Tab-separated table of C-alpha atoms in Angstrom:
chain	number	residue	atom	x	y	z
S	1	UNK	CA	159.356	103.654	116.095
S	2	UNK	CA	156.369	106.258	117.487
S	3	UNK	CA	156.244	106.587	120.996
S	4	UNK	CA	154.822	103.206	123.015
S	5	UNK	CA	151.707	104.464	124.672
S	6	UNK	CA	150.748	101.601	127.378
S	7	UNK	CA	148.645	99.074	127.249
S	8	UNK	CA	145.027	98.922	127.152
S	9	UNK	CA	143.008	98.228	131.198
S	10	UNK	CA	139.626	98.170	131.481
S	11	UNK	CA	139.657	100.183	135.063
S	12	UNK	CA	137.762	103.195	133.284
S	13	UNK	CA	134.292	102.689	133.449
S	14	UNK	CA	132.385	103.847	130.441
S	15	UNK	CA	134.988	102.648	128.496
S	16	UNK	CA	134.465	100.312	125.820
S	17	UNK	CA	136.871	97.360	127.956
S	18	UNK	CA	135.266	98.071	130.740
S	19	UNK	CA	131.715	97.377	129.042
S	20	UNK	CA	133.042	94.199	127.587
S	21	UNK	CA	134.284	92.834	131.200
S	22	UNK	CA	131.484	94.336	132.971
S	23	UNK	CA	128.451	93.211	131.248
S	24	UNK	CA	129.555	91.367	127.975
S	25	UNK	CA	131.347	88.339	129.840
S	26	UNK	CA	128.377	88.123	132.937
S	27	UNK	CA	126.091	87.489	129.123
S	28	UNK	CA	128.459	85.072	127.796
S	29	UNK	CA	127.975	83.313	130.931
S	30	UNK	CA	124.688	83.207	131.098
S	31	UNK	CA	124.294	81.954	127.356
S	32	UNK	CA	126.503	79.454	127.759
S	33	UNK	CA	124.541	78.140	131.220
S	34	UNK	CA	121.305	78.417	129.183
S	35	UNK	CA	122.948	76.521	126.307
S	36	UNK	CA	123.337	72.938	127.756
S	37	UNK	CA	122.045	70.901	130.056
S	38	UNK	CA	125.087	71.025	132.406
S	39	UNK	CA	124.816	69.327	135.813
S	40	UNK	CA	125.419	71.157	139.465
S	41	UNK	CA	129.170	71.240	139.012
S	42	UNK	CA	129.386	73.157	135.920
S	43	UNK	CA	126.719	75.625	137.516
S	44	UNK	CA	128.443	76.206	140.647
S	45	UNK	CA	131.492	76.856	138.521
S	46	UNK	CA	130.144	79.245	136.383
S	47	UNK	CA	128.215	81.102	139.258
S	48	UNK	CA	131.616	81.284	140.729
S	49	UNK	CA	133.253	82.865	137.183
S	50	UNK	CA	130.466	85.464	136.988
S	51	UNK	CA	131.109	86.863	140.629
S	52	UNK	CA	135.317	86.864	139.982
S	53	UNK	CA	135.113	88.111	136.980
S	54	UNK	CA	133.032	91.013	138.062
S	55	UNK	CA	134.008	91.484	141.470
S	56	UNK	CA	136.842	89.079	142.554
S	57	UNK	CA	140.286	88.870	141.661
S	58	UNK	CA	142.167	86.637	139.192
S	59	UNK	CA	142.632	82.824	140.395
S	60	UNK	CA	144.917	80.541	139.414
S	61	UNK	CA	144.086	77.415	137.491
S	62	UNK	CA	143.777	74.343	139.135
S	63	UNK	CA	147.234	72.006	139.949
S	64	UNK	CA	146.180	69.680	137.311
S	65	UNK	CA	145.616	72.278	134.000
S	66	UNK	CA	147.595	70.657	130.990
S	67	UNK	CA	148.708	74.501	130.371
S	68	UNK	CA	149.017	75.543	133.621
S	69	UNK	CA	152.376	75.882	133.067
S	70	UNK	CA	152.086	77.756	129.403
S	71	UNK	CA	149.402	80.018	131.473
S	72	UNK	CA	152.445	80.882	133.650
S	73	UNK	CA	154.944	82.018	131.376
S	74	UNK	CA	152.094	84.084	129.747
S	75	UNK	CA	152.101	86.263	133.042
S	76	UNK	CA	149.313	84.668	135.421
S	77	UNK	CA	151.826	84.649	137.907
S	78	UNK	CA	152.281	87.806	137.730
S	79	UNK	CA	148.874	88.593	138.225
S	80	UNK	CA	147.306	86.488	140.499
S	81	UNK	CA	145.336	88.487	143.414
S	82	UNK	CA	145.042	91.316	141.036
S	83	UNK	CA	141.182	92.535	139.948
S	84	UNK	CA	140.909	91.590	136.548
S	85	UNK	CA	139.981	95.059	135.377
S	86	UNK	CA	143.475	96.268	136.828
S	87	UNK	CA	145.579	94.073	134.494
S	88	UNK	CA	145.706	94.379	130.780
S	89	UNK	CA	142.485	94.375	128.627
S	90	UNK	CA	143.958	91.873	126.395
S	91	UNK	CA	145.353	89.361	128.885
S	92	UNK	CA	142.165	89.870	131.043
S	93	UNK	CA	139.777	88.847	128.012
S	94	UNK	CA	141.983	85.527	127.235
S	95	UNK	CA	141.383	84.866	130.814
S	96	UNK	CA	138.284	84.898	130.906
S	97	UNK	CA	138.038	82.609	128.212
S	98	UNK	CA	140.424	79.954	129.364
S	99	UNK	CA	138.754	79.830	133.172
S	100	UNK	CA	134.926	79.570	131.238
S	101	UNK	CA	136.585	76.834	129.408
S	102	UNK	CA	137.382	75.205	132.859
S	103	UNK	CA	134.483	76.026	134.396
S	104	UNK	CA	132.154	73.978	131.730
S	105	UNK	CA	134.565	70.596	131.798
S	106	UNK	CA	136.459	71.314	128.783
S	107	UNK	CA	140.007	70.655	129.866
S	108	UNK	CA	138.699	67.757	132.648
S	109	UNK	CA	138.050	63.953	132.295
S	110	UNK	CA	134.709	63.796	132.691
S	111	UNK	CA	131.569	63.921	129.803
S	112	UNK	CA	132.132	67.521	129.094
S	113	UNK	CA	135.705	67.254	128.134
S	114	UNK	CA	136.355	68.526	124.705
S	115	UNK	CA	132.478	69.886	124.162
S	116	UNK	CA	132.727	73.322	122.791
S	117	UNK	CA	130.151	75.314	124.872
S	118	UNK	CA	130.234	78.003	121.803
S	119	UNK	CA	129.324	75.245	119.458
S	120	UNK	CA	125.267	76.315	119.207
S	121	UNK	CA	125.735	79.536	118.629
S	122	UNK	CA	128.546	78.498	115.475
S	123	UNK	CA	126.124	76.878	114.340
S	124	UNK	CA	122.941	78.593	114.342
S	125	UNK	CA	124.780	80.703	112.304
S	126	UNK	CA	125.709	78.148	109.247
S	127	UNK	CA	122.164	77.134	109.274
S	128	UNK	CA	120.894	80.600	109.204
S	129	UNK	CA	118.665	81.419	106.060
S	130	UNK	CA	120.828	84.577	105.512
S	131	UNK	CA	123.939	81.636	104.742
S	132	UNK	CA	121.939	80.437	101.560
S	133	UNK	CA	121.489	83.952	100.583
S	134	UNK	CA	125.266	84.466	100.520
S	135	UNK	CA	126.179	81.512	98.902
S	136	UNK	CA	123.490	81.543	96.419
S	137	UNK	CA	125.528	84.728	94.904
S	138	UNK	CA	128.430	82.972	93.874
S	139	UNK	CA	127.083	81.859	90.905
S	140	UNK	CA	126.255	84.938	89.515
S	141	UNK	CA	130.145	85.564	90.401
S	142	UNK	CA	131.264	82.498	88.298
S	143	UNK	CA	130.766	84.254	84.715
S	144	UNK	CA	132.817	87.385	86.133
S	145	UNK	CA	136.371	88.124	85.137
S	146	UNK	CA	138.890	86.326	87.950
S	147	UNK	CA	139.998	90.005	89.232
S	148	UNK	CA	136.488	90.855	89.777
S	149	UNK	CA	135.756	87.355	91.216
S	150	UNK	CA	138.836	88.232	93.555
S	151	UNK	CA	138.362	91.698	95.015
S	152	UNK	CA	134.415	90.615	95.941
S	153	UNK	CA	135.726	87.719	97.899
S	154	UNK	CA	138.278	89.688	99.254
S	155	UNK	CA	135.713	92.612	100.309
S	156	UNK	CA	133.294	89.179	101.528
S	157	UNK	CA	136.417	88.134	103.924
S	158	UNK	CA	137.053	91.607	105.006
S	159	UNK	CA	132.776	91.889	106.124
S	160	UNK	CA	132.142	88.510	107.066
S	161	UNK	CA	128.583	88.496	108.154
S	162	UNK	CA	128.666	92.481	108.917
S	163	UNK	CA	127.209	93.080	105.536
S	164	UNK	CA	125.183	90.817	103.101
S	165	UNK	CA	127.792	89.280	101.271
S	166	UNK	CA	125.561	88.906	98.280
S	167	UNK	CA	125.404	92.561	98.174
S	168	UNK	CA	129.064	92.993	97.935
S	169	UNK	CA	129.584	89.974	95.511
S	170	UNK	CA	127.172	91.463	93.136
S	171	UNK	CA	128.702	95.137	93.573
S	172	UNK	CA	131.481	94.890	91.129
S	173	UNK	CA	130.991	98.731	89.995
S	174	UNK	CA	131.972	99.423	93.522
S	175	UNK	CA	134.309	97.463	94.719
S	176	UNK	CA	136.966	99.778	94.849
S	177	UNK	CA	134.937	102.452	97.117
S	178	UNK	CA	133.791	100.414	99.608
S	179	UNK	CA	131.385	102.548	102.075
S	180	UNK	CA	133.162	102.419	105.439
S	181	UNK	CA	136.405	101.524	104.057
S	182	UNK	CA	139.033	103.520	106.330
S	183	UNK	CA	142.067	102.114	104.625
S	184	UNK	CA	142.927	100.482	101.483
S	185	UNK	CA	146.076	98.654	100.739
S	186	UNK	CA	144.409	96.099	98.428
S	187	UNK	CA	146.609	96.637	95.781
S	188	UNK	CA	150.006	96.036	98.082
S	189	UNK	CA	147.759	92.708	98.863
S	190	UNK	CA	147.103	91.425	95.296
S	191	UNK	CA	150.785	92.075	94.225
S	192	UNK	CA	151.908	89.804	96.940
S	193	UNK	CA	149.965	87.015	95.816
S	194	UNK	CA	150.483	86.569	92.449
S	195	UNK	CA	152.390	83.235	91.986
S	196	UNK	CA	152.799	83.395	95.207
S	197	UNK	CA	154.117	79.962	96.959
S	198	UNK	CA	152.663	79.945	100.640
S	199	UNK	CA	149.916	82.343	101.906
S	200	UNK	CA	149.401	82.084	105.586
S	201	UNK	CA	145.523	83.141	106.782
S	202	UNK	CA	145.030	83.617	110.713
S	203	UNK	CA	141.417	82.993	110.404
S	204	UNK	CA	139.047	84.974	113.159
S	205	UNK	CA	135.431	83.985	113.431
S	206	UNK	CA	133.571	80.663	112.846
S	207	UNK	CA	130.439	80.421	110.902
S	208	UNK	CA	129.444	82.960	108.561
S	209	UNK	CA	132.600	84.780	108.467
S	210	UNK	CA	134.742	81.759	108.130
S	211	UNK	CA	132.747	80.820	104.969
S	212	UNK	CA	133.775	83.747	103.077
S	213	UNK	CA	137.696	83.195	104.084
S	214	UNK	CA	137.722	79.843	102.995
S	215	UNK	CA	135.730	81.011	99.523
S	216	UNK	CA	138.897	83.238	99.247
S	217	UNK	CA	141.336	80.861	99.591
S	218	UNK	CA	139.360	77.964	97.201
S	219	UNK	CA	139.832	80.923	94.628
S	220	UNK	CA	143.322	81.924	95.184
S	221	UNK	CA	144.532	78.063	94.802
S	222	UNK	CA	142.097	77.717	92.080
S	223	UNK	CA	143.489	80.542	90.227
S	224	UNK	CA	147.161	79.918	90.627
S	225	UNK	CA	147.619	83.153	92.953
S	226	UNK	CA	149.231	80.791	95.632
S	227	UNK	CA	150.760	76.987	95.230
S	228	UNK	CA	149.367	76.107	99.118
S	229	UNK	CA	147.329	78.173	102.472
S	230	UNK	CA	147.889	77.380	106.003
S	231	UNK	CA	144.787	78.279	107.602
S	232	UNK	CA	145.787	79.273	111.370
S	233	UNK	CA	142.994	78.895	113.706
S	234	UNK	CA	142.448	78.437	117.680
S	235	UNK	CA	143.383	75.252	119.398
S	236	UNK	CA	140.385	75.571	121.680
S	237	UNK	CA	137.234	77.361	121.512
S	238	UNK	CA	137.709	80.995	122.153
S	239	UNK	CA	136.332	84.356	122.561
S	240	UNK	CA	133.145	83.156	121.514
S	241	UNK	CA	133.254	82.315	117.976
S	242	UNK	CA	136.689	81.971	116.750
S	243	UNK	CA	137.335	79.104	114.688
S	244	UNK	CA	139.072	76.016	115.567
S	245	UNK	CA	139.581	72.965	113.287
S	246	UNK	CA	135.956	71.222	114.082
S	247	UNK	CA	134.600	74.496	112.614
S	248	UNK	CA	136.225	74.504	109.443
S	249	UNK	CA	135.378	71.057	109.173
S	250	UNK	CA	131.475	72.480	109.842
S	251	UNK	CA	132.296	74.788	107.331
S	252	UNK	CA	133.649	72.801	104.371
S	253	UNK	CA	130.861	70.559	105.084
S	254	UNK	CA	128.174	73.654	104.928
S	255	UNK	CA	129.223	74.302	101.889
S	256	UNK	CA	129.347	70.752	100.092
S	257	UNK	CA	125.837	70.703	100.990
S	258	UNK	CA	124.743	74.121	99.138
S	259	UNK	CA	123.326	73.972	95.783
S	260	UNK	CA	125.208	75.212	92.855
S	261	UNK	CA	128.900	77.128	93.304
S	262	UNK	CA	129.285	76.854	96.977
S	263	UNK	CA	129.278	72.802	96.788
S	264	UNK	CA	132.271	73.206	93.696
S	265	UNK	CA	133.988	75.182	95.972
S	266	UNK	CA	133.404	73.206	99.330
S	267	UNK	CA	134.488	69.730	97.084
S	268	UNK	CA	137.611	71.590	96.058
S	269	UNK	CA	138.387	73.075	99.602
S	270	UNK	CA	138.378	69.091	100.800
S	271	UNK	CA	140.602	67.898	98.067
S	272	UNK	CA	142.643	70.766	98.911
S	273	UNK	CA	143.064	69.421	102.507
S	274	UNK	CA	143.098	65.547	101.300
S	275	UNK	CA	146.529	66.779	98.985
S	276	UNK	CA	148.116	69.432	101.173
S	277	UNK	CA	147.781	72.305	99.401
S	278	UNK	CA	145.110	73.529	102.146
S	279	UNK	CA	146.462	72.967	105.642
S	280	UNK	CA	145.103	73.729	108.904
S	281	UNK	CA	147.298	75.012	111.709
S	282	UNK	CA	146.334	75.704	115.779
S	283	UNK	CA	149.335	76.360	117.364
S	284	UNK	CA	148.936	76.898	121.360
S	285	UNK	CA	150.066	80.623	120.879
S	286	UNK	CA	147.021	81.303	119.241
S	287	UNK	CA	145.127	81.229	122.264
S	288	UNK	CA	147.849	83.323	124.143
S	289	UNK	CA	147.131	86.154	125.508
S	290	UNK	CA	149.756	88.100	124.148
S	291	UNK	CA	150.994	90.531	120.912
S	292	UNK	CA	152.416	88.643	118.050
S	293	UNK	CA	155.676	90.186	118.855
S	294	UNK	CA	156.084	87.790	121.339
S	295	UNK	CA	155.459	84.456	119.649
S	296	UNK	CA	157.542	81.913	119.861
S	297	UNK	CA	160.296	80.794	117.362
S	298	UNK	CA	158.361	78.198	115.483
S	299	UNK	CA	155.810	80.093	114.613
S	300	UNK	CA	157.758	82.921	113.401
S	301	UNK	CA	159.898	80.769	111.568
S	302	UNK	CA	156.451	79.794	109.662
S	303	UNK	CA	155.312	83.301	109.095
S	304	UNK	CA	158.477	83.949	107.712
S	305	UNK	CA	158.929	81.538	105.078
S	306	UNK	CA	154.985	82.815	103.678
S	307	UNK	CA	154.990	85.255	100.751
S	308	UNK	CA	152.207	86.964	103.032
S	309	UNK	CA	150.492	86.385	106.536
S	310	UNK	CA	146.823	87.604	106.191
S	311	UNK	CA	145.538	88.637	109.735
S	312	UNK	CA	141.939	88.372	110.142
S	313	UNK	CA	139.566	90.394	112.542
S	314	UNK	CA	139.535	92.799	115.566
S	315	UNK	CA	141.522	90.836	118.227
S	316	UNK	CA	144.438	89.421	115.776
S	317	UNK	CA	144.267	93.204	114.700
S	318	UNK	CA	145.216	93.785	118.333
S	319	UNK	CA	147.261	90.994	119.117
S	320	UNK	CA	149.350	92.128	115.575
S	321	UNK	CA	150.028	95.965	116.407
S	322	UNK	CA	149.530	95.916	120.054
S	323	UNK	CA	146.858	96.340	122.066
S	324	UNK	CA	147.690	99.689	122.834
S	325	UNK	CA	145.799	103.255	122.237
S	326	UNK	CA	148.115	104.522	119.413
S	327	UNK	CA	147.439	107.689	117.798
S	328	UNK	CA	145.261	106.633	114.802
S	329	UNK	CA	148.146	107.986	112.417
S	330	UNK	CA	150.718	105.844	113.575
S	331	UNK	CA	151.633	104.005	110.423
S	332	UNK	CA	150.922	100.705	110.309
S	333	UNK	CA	154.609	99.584	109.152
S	334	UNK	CA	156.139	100.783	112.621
S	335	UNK	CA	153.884	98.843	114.454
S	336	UNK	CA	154.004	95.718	112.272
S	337	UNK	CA	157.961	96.115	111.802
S	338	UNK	CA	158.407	93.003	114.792
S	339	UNK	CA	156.292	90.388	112.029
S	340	UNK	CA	158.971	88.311	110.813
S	341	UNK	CA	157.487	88.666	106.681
S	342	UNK	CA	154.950	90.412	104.421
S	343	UNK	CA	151.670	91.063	106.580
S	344	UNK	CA	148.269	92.458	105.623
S	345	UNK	CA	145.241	92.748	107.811
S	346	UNK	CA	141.414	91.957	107.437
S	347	UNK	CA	139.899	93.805	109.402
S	348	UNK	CA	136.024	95.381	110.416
S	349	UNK	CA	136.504	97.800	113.540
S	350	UNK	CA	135.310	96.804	116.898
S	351	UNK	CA	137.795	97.667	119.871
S	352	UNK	CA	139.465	100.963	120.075
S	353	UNK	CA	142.707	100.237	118.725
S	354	UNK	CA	143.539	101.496	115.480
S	355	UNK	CA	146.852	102.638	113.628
S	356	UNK	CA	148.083	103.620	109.630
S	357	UNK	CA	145.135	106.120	108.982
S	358	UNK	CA	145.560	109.361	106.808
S	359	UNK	CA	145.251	112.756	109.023
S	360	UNK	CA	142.214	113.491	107.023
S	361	UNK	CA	140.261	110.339	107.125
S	362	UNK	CA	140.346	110.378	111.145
S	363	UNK	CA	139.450	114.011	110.917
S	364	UNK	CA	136.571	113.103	108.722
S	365	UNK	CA	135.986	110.414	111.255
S	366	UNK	CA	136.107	112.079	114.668
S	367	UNK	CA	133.872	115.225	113.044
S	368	UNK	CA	131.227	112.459	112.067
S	369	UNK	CA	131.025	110.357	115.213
S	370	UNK	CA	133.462	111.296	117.449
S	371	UNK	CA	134.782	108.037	118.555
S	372	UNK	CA	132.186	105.633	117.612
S	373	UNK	CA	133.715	104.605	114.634
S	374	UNK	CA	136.401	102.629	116.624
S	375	UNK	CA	133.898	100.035	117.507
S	376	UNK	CA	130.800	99.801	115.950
S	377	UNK	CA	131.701	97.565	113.301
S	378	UNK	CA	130.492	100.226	110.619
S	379	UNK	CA	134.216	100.268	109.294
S	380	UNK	CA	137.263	98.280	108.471
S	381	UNK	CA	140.133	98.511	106.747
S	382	UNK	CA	142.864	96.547	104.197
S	383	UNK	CA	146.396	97.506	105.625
S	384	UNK	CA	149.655	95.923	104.021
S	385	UNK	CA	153.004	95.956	105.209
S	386	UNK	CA	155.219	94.326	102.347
């Protein structure tokens, strides 16, 4: 194992935590005020969020949270009183989340209780025109050979909505030199999953990136390529736009309601869930605020039994290796040695942390952008550890 550097703060300002605690949570705030018609309580609380998160210190949560206790063991203990840009980026982020949650009603007994204040924005972004666009490709991807059908819906999972997925379902000539790609293990991915019996997916976003992983996994039970998926997602809304169970309900439903392909595959995505061969997981560590190394015995019992875990997006990239500035090179098996089974990761680049390139693709990299390519979402990689 490489040297541990420590873990990611966002005390540095002009860094790219600092930016997100700084000014993208004070935004989230204010869309989520502007999004509902919440009453004095919810605005005092919020007002009161915006000026901790910026200038107080962390609180704890009230006496009567039903995870006050969970929150606890995850280190809030530990760093009450501290400023939250003083204690690790990841914990700090999860935070965040959690005391927005309480701020709008969520975890209360009152009319707000259980209303996701994300829910709009999730989805705007299923009714968005660019959705039928998408899913109007797939049946020009019907007629294709099942390979070919396979490695666009893999490249459509690995994008979500960063790039037109019609673009890359009709780019079969290209599919193996994806512009942007920074690593590709797809091969070590498509060798795990043939005949495979389980295939876990820790799904990421909602909405139009959630679309795409579900497409994958209607093909890879259609096809035979796995026997059953357990699609991991959030137990409560988080970080914005991760999914939770409502929104792949939203999303099944999306796509039984398309014309042509898309409804065949939303119609066999609900069977799949009526018979067991699609289930939907949200255990409470998915909201932790913590690597994977540390989950709990359960769920690594569960990941171990899969023939492969795929790990979607940026922060289950960083909860998986660490949210820690490695050296780019650090290969990706170190890191990943603590997952208790076969583990790839889906991932498009948007947070700093990065590990398992080649010496002369971050060369390439760093004499392009300098370090811009960490986070723009311009790249993203297919990493396998068998």
């Amino acid at each position: 194992m490489p040297d541990i550097p420590p873990v990611i703060l966002a005390a540095e300002p002009g860094s790219f935590p600092h930016s997100v605690l700084a000014e993208r949570h004070p935004a989230i705030i204010r869309q989520v005020r502007d999004a509902f018609p919440y009453g004095p309580e919810q605005h005092r609380a919020l007002d009161a969020l915006l000026e901790s998160c910026t200038k107080g210190v962390i609180e704890p949560l009230p006496a009567t949270a039903p995870d006050r206790a969970a929150w606890a063991a995850w280190g809030a203990d530990e760093y009450l009183g501290r400023s939250w840009f003083d204690v690790p980026w990841l914990w700090s982020e999860s935070w965040f989340y959690r005391q927005l949650l309480e701020a709008v009603g969520y975890f209360g007994s009152g009319p707000w209780q259980g209303i996701d204040p994300f829910r709009p924005f999730k989805l705007a972004e299923l009714d968005a025109p660019e959705t039928d666009e998408e899913l109007a490709a797939l049946d020009a991807l019907g007629g294709r050979p099942a390979d070919e059908q396979g490695a666009a819906l893999l490249h459509g999972s690995l994008w979500g909505n960063r790039a037109d997925l019609g673009f890359r379902l009709s780019d079969a000539e290209g599919r193996d030199a994806v512009p942007g790609l920074v690593a590709d293990d797809s091969a070590a991915l498509w060798s795990l999953l043939d005949g495979a019996d389980t295939l876990c997916l820790v799904a990421d976003n909602a909405g139009r990136e959630l679309v795409p992983d579900l497409l994958l996994i209607a093909h890879l039970l259609a096809q035979g390529r796995v026997r059953r998926a357990i699609l991991h997602v959030k137990s409560y809304p988080y970080y914005v736009s991760d999914a939770t169970t409502a929104d792949v309900v939203d999303a099944v439903r999306r796509l039984t309601r398309a014309p042509g392909a898309a409804a065949d595959h939303g119609r066999d995505l609900w069977s799949a869930m009526a018979d067991g061969s699609l289930t939907v997981r949200a255990h409470p560590f998915s909201c932790a605020p913590l690597p994977y190394e540390a989950m709990p015995d359960d769920l690594r019992a569960e990941f171990a039994e899969a023939a492969l875990t795929v790990v979607k997006g940026d922060l289950n990239y960083r909860r998986l290796v660490g949210d820690r500035m490695w050296p780019p090179t650090t290969p990706f098996a170190d890191v990943t040695a603590h997952f208790p089974g076969p583990v790839a990761a889906l991932r498009t680049l948007k947070s700093d942390v990065i590990t398992g390139l080649a010496p002369a693709t971050e060369a390439a990299l760093v004499a392009a952008q300098g370090q811009r390519w960490r986070t723009g979402g311009t790249h993203a990689l297919i990493q396998v550890r068998p």
